[in-house]
mmCIF file of C-alpha atoms in Angstrom:
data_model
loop_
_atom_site.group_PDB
_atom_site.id
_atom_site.type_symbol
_atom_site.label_atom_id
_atom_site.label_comp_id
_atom_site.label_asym_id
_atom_site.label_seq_id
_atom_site.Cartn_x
_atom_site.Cartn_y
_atom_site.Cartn_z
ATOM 1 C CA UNK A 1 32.240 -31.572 17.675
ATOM 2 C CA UNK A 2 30.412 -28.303 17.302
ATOM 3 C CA UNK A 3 32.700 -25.442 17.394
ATOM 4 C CA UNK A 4 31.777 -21.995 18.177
ATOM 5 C CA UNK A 5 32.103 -19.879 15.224
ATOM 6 C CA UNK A 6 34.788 -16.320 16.452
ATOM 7 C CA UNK A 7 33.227 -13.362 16.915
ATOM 8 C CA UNK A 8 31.103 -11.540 13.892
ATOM 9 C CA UNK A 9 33.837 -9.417 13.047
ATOM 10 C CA UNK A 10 36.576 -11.233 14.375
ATOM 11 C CA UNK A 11 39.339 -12.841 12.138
ATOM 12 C CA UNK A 12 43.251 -14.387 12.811
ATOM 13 C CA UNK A 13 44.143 -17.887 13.323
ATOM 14 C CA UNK A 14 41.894 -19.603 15.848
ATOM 15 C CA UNK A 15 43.441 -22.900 17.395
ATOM 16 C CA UNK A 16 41.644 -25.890 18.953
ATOM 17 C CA UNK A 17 44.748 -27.566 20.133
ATOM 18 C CA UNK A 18 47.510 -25.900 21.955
ATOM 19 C CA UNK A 19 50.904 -25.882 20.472
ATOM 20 C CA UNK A 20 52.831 -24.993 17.350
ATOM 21 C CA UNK A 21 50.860 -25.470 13.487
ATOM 22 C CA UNK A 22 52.292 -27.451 11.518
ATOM 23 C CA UNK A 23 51.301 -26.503 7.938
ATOM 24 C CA UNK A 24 53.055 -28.960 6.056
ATOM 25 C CA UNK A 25 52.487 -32.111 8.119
ATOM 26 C CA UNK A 26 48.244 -31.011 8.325
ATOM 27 C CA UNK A 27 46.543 -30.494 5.277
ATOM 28 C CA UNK A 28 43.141 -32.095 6.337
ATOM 29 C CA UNK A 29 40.139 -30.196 6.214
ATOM 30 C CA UNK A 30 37.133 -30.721 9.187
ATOM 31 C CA UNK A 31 34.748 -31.862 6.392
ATOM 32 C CA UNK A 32 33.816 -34.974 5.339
ATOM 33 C CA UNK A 33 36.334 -36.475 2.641
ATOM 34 C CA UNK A 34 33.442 -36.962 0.338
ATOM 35 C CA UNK A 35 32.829 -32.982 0.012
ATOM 36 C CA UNK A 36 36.259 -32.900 -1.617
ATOM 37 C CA UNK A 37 35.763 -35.288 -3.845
ATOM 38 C CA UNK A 38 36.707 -33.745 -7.565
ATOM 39 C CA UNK A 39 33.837 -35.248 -9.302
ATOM 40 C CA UNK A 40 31.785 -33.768 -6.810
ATOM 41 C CA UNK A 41 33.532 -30.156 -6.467
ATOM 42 C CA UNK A 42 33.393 -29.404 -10.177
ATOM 43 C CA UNK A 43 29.898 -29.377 -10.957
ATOM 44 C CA UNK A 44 29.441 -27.311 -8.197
ATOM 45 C CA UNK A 45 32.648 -25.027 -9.130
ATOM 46 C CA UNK A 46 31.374 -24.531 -12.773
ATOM 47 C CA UNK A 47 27.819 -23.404 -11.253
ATOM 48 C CA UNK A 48 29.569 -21.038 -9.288
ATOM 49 C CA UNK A 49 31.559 -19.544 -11.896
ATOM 50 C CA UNK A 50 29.229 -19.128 -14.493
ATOM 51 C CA UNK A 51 25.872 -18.233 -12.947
ATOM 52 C CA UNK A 52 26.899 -14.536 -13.043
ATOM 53 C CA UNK A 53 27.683 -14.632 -16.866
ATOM 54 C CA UNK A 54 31.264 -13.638 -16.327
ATOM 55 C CA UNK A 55 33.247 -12.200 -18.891
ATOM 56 C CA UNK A 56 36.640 -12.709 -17.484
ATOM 57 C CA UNK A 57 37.525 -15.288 -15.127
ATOM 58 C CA UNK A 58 40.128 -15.213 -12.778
ATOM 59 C CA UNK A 59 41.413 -18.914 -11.022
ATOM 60 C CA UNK A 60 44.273 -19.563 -8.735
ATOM 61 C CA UNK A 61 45.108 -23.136 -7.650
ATOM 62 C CA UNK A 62 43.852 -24.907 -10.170
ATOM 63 C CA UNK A 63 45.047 -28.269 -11.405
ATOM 64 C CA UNK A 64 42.630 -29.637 -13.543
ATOM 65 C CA UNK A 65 42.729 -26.759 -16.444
ATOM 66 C CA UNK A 66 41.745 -29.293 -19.176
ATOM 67 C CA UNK A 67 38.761 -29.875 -17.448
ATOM 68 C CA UNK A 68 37.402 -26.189 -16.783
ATOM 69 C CA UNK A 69 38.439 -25.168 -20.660
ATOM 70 C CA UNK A 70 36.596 -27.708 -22.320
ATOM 71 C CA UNK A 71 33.796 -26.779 -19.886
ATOM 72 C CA UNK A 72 33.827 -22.886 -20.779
ATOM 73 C CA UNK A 73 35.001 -23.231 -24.396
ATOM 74 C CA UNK A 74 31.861 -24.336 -25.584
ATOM 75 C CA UNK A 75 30.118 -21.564 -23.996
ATOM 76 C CA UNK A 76 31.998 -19.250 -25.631
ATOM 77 C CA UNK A 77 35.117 -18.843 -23.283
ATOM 78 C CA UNK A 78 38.811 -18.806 -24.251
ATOM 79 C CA UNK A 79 41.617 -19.372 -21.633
ATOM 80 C CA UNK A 80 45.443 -19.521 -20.577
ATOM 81 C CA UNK A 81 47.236 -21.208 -17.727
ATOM 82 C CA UNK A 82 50.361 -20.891 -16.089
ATOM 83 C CA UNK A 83 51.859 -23.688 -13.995
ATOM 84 C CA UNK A 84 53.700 -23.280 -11.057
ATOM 85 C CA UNK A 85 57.104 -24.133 -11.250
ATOM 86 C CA UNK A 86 59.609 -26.353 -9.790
ATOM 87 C CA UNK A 87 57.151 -29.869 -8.927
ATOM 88 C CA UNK A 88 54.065 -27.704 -8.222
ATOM 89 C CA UNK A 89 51.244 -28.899 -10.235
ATOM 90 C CA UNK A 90 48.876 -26.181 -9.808
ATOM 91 C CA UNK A 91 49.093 -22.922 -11.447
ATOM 92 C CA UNK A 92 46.543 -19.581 -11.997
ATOM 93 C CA UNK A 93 43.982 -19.924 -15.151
ATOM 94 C CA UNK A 94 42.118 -16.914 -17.075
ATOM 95 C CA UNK A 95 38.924 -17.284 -18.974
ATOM 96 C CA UNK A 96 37.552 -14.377 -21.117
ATOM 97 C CA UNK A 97 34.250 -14.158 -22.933
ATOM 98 C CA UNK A 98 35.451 -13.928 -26.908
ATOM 99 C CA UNK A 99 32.393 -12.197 -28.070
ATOM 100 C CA UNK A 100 33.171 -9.100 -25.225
ATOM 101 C CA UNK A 101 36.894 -9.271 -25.202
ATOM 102 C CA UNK A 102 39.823 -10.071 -27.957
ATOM 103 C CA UNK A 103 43.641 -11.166 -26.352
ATOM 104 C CA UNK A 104 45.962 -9.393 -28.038
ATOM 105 C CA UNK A 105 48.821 -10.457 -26.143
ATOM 106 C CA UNK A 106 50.003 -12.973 -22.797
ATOM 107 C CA UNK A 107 52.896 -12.469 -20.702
ATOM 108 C CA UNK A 108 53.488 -15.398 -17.872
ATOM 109 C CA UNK A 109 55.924 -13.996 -14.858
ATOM 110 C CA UNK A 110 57.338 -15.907 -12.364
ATOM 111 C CA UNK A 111 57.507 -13.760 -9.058
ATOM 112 C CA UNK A 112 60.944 -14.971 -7.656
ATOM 113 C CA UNK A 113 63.609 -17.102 -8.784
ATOM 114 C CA UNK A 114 63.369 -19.092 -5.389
ATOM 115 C CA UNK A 115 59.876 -19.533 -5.256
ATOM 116 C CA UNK A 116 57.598 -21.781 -7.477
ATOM 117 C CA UNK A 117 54.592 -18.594 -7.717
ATOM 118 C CA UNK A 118 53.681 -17.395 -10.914
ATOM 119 C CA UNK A 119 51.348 -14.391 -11.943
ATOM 120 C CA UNK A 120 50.359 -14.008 -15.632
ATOM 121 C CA UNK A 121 49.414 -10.772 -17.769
ATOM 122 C CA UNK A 122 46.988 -10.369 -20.664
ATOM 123 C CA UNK A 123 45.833 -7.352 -22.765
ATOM 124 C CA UNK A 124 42.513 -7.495 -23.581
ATOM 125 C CA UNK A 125 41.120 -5.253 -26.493
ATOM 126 C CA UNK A 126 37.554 -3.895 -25.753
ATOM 127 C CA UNK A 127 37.120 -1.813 -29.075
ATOM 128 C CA UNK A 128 39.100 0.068 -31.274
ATOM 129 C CA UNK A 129 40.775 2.409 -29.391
ATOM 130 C CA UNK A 130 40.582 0.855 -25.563
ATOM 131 C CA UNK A 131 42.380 -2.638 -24.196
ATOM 132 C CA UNK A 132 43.125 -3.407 -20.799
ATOM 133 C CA UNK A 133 44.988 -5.080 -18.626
ATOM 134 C CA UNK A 134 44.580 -8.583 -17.022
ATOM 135 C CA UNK A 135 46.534 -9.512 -14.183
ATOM 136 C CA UNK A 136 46.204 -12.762 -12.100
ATOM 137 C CA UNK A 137 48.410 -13.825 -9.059
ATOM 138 C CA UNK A 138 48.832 -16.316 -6.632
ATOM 139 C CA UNK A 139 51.301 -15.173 -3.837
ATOM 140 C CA UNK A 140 53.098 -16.912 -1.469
ATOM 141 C CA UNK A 141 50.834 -18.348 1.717
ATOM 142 C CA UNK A 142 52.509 -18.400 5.466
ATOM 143 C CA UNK A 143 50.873 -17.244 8.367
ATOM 144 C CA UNK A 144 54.404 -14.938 9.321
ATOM 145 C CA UNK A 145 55.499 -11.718 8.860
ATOM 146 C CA UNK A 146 59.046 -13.327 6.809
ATOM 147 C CA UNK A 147 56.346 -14.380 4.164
ATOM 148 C CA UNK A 148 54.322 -11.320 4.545
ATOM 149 C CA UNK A 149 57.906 -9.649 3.696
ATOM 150 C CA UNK A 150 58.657 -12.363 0.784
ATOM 151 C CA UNK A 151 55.058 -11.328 -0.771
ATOM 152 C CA UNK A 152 56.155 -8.004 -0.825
ATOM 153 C CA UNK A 153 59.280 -8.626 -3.237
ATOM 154 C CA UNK A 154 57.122 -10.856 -5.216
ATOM 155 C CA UNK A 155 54.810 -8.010 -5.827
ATOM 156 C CA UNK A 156 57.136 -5.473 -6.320
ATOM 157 C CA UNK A 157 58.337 -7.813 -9.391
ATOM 158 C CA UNK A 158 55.114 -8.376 -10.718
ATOM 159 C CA UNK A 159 54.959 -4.737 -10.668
ATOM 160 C CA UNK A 160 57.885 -3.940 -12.512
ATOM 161 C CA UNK A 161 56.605 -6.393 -15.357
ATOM 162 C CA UNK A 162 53.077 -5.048 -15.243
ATOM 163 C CA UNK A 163 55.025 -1.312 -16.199
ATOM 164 C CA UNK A 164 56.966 -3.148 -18.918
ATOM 165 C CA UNK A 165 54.311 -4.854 -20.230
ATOM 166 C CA UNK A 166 51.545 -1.822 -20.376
ATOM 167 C CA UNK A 167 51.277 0.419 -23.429
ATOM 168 C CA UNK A 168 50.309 4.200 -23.388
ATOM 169 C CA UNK A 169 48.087 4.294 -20.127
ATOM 170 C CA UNK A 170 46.183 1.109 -19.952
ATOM 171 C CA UNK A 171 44.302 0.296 -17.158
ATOM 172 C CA UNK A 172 45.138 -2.576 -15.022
ATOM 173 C CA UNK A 173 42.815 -5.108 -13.106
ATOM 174 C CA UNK A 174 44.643 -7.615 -10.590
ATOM 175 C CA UNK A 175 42.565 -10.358 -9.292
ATOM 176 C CA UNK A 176 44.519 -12.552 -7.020
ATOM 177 C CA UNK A 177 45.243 -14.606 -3.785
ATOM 178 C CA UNK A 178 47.446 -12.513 -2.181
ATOM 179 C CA UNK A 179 47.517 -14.514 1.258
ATOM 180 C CA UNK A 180 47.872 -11.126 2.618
ATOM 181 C CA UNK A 181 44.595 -9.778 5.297
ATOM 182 C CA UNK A 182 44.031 -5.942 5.364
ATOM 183 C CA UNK A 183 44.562 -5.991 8.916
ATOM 184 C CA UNK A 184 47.333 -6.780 11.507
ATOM 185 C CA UNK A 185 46.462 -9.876 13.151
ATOM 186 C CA UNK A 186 48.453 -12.813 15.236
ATOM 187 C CA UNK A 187 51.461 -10.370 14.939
ATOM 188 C CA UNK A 188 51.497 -10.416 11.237
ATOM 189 C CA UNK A 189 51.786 -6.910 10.302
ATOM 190 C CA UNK A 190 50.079 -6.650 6.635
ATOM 191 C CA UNK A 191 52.159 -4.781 4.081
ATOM 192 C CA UNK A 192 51.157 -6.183 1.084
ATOM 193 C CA UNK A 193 47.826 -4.588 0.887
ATOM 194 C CA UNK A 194 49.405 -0.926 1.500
ATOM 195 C CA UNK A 195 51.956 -1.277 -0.656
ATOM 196 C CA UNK A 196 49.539 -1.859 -3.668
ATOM 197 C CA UNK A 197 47.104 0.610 -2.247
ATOM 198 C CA UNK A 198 50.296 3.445 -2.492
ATOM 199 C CA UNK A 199 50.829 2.316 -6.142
ATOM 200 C CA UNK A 200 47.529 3.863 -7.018
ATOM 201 C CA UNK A 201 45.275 0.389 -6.951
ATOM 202 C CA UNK A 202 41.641 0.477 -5.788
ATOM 203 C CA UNK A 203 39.772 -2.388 -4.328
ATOM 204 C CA UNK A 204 36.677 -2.618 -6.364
ATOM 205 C CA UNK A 205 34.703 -3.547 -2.683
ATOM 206 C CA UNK A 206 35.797 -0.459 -1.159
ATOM 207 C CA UNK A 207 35.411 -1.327 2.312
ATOM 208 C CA UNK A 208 36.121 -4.641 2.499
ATOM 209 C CA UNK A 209 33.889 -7.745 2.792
ATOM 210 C CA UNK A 210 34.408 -9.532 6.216
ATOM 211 C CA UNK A 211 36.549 -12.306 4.655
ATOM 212 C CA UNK A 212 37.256 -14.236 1.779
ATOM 213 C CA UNK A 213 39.126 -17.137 3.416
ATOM 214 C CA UNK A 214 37.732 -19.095 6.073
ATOM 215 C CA UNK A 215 39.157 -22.465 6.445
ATOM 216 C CA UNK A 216 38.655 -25.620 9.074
ATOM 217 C CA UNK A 217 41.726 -28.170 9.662
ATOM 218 C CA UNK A 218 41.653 -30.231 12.020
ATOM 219 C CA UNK A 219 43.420 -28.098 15.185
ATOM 220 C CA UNK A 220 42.569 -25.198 13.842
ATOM 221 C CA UNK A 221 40.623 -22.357 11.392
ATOM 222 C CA UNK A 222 41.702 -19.488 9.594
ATOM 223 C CA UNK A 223 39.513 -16.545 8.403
ATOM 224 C CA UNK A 224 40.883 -13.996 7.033
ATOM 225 C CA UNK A 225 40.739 -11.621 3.859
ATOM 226 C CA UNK A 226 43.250 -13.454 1.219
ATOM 227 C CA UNK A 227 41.652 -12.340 -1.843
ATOM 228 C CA UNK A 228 41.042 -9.216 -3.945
ATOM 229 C CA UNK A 229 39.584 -7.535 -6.790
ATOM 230 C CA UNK A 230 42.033 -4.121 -7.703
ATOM 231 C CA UNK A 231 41.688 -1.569 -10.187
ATOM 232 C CA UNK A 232 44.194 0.988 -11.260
ATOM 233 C CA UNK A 233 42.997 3.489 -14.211
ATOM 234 C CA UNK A 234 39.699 5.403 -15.551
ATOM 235 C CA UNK A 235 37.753 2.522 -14.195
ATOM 236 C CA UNK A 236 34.240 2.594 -12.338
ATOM 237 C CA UNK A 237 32.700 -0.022 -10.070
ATOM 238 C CA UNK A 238 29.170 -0.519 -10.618
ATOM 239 C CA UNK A 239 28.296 -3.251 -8.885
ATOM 240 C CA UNK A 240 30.188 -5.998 -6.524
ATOM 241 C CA UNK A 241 28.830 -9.391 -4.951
ATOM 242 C CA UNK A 242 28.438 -9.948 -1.053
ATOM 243 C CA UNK A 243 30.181 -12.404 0.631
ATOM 244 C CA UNK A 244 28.024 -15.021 2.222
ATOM 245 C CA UNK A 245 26.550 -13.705 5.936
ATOM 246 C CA UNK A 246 29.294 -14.920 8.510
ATOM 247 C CA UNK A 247 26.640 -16.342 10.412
ATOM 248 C CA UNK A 248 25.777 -18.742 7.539
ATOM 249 C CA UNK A 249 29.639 -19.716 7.558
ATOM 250 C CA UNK A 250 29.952 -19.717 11.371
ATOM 251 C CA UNK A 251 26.904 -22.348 11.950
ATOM 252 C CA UNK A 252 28.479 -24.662 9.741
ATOM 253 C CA UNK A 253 30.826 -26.908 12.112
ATOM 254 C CA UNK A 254 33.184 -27.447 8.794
ATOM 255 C CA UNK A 255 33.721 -23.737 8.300
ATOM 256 C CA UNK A 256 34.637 -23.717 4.651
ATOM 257 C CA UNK A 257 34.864 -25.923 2.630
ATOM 258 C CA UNK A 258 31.535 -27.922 3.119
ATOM 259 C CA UNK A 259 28.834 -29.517 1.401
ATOM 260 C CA UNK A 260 27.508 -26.774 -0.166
ATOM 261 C CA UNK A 261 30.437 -24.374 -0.670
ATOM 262 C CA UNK A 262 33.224 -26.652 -2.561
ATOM 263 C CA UNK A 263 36.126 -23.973 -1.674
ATOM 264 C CA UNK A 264 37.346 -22.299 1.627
ATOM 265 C CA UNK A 265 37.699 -19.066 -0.539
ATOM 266 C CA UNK A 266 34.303 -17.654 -1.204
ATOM 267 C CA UNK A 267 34.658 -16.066 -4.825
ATOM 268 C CA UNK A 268 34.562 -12.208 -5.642
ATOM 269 C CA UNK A 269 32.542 -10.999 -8.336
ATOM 270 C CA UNK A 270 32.280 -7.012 -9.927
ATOM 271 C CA UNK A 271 30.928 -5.187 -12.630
ATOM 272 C CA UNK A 272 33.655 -3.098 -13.849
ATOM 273 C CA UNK A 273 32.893 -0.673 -16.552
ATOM 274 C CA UNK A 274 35.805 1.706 -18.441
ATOM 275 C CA UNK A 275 35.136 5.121 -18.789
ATOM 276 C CA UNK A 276 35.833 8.003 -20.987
ATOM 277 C CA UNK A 277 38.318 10.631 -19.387
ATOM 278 C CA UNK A 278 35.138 13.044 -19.693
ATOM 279 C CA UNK A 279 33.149 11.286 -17.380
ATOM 280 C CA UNK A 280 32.766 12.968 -14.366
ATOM 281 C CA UNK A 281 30.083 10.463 -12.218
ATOM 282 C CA UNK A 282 30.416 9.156 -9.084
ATOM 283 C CA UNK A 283 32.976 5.891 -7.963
ATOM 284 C CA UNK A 284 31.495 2.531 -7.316
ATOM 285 C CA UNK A 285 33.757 1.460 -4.760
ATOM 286 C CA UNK A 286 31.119 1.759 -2.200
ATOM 287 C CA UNK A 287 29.295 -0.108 -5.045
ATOM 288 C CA UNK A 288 25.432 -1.533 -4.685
ATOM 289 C CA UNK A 289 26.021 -4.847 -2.395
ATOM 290 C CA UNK A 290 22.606 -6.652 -2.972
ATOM 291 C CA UNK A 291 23.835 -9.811 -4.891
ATOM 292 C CA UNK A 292 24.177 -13.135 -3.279
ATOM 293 C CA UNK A 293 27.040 -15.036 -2.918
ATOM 294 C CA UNK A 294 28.424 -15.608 -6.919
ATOM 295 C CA UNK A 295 32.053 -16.656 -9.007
ATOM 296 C CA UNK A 296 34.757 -14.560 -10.303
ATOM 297 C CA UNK A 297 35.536 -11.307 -12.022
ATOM 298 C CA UNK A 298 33.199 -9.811 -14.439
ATOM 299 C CA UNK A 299 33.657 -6.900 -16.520
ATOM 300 C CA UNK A 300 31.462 -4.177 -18.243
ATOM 301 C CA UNK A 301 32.261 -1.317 -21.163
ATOM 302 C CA UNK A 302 29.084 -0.031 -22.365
ATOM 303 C CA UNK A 303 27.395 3.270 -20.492
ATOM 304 C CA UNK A 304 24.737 1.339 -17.907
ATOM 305 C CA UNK A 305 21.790 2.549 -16.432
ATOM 306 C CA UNK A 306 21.955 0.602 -13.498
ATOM 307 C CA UNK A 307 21.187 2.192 -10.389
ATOM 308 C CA UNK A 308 23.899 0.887 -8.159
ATOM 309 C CA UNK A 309 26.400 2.951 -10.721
ATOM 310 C CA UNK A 310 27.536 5.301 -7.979
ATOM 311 C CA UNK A 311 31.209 6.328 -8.595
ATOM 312 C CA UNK A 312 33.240 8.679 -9.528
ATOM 313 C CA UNK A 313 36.389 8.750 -11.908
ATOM 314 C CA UNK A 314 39.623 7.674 -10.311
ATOM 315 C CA UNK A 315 41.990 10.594 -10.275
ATOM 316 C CA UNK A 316 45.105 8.862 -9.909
ATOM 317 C CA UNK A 317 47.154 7.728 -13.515
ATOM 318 C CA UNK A 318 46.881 4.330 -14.268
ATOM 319 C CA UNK A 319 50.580 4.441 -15.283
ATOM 320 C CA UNK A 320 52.542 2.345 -12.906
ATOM 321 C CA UNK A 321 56.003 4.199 -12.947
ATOM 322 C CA UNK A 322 59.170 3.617 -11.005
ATOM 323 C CA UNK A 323 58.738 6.087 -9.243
ATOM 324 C CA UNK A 324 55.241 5.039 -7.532
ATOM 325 C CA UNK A 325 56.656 1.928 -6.537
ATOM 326 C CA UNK A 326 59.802 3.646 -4.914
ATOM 327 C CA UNK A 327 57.512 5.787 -3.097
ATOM 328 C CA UNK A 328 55.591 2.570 -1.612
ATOM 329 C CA UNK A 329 58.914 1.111 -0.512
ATOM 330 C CA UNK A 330 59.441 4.438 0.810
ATOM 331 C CA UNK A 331 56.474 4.446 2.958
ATOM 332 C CA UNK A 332 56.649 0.706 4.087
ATOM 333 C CA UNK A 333 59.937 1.308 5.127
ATOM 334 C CA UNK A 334 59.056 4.005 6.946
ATOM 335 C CA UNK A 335 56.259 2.490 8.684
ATOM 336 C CA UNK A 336 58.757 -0.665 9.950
ATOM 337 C CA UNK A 337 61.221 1.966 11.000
#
């Protein structure tokens, strides 16, 4: 039946059936089987990842690694994957363009010795005397403010072995599902986002796109902002992708995913470009938002001339030191208290 999308705006857990969700027991999507199909989804997967000419690719929840590598290898892409652990068979898988970027080293972390989530590091030389840092997540999912705790600790792990892991003052990009919305909604107080945002991070969409996550089961939808593009260090936005209109979404009685969009994440694409400590122009965080829907992270170092390059420098350090974090526990604490 035809379901009225929520309001423009709007976003939480919406239920078509009264009672308690049962995430474990109801993993069926409102669309048709054949839209989720594999041999179906990755054609249109691969056109959505590499119609933007990407040069680094961030993927969470993927099981079928072999697949996407010997798709992207031949056009030029290298790639690493970390598996879940525990009985999990899907893990988070980054692709970088070898003629932009060299790997000079991979780190894979796993976020909490109870839990089967996994984040992986990778520094990425971009000349000489410049590398950066690569981080990919995939955090714990659970519409409940225990889990929106438990995300919390896993980050503030990752954290510790992003400070290990980065030399001198690298800058760090994390691309991730964070399962964590910017907002509080259904009594789910959001902590996660804050407590990266009081590290020093930056979302390279400024204000944020309406969602990234809008999914149809059977009793019930979610739409929400899971996902994130985050910059820490001399690092300015030049450009980011729009999500598509929510009233293209909304008239769809499937929601996400459907027969045209084979995920119910919509993928975030920017132009990142590093800059000199020198340069003094304007941030891109409120970054020119022209570009139709498009695939992952992309990534920039030469000076452009594009006209949508309005940012300025961060001033923050993009060292991530104890004490930053401590501060951010600090202030969450605070705010619970």
């Amino acid at each position: 039946s035809m379901r009225p999308p929520p309001p423009v705006g709007s976003f939480g857990l919406f239920k078509y059936i009264p009672g308690e969700i049962k995430w474990r027991n109801l993993r069926r999507f409102l669309c048709d089987k054949k839209f989720l199909v594999w041999r179906r989804r990755l054609p249109l997967l691969l056109h959505e990842i590499t119609r933007v000419d990407p040069d680094v690719i961030c993927l969470q929840e993927v099981d079928r690694y072999e697949e996407l590598y010997a798709y992207l290898h031949i056009r030029g892409f290298e790639g690493s994957f970390v598996k879940k652990s525990h009985r999990a068979k899907d893990g988070c898988a980054v692709f970088w363009k070898t003629s932009k970027l060299t790997n000079t080293a991979i780190e894979y972390v796993t976020l909490h010795a109870e839990n089967v989530h996994v984040a992986m590091m990778l520094r990425m030389k971009v000349s000489a005397r410049r590398s950066v840092i690569i981080v990919n997540t995939h955090l714990k999912a659970g519409l409940d403010q225990s889990y929106e705790d438990f995300r919390v600790e896993q980050l503030k792990c990752l954290l510790e072995k992003v400070k290990d892991f980065q030399q001198d003052s690298e800058d760090v990009i994390l691309c991730g599902d964070l399962n964590s919305h910017v907002e509080t909604y259904d009594n789910i107080k959001p902590i996660v986002y804050s407590f990266l945002k009081h590290c020093g991070f930056k979302n390279a969409y400024g204000r944020e796109p309406g969602y990234t996550h809008w999914g149809a089961w059977t009793d019930c939808e979610v739409k929400t902002i899971f996902d994130y593009i985050l910059y820490l260090g001399r690092i300015k936005v030049l450009r980011v992708l729009q999500v598509p209109p929510e009233a293209i979404v909304g008239s769809c009685p499937d929601r996400l995913p459907n027969q045209q969009y084979p995920s119910d994440h919509i993928s975030l694409v920017a132009d990142l470009q590093l800059v000199d400590d020198g340069d003094n122009s304007k941030d891109g965080s409120e970054a020119d938002r022209t570009r139709k829907n498009g695939a992952a992270v992309r990534g920039s170092k030469s000076s452009s001339s594009s006209s949508s390059s309005s940012s300025q420098t961060p001033i923050h350090s993009p060292i991530i030191s104890l004490s930053s974090i401590a501060h951010s526990i600090r202030y969450l604490l605070e705010r619970q208290g």
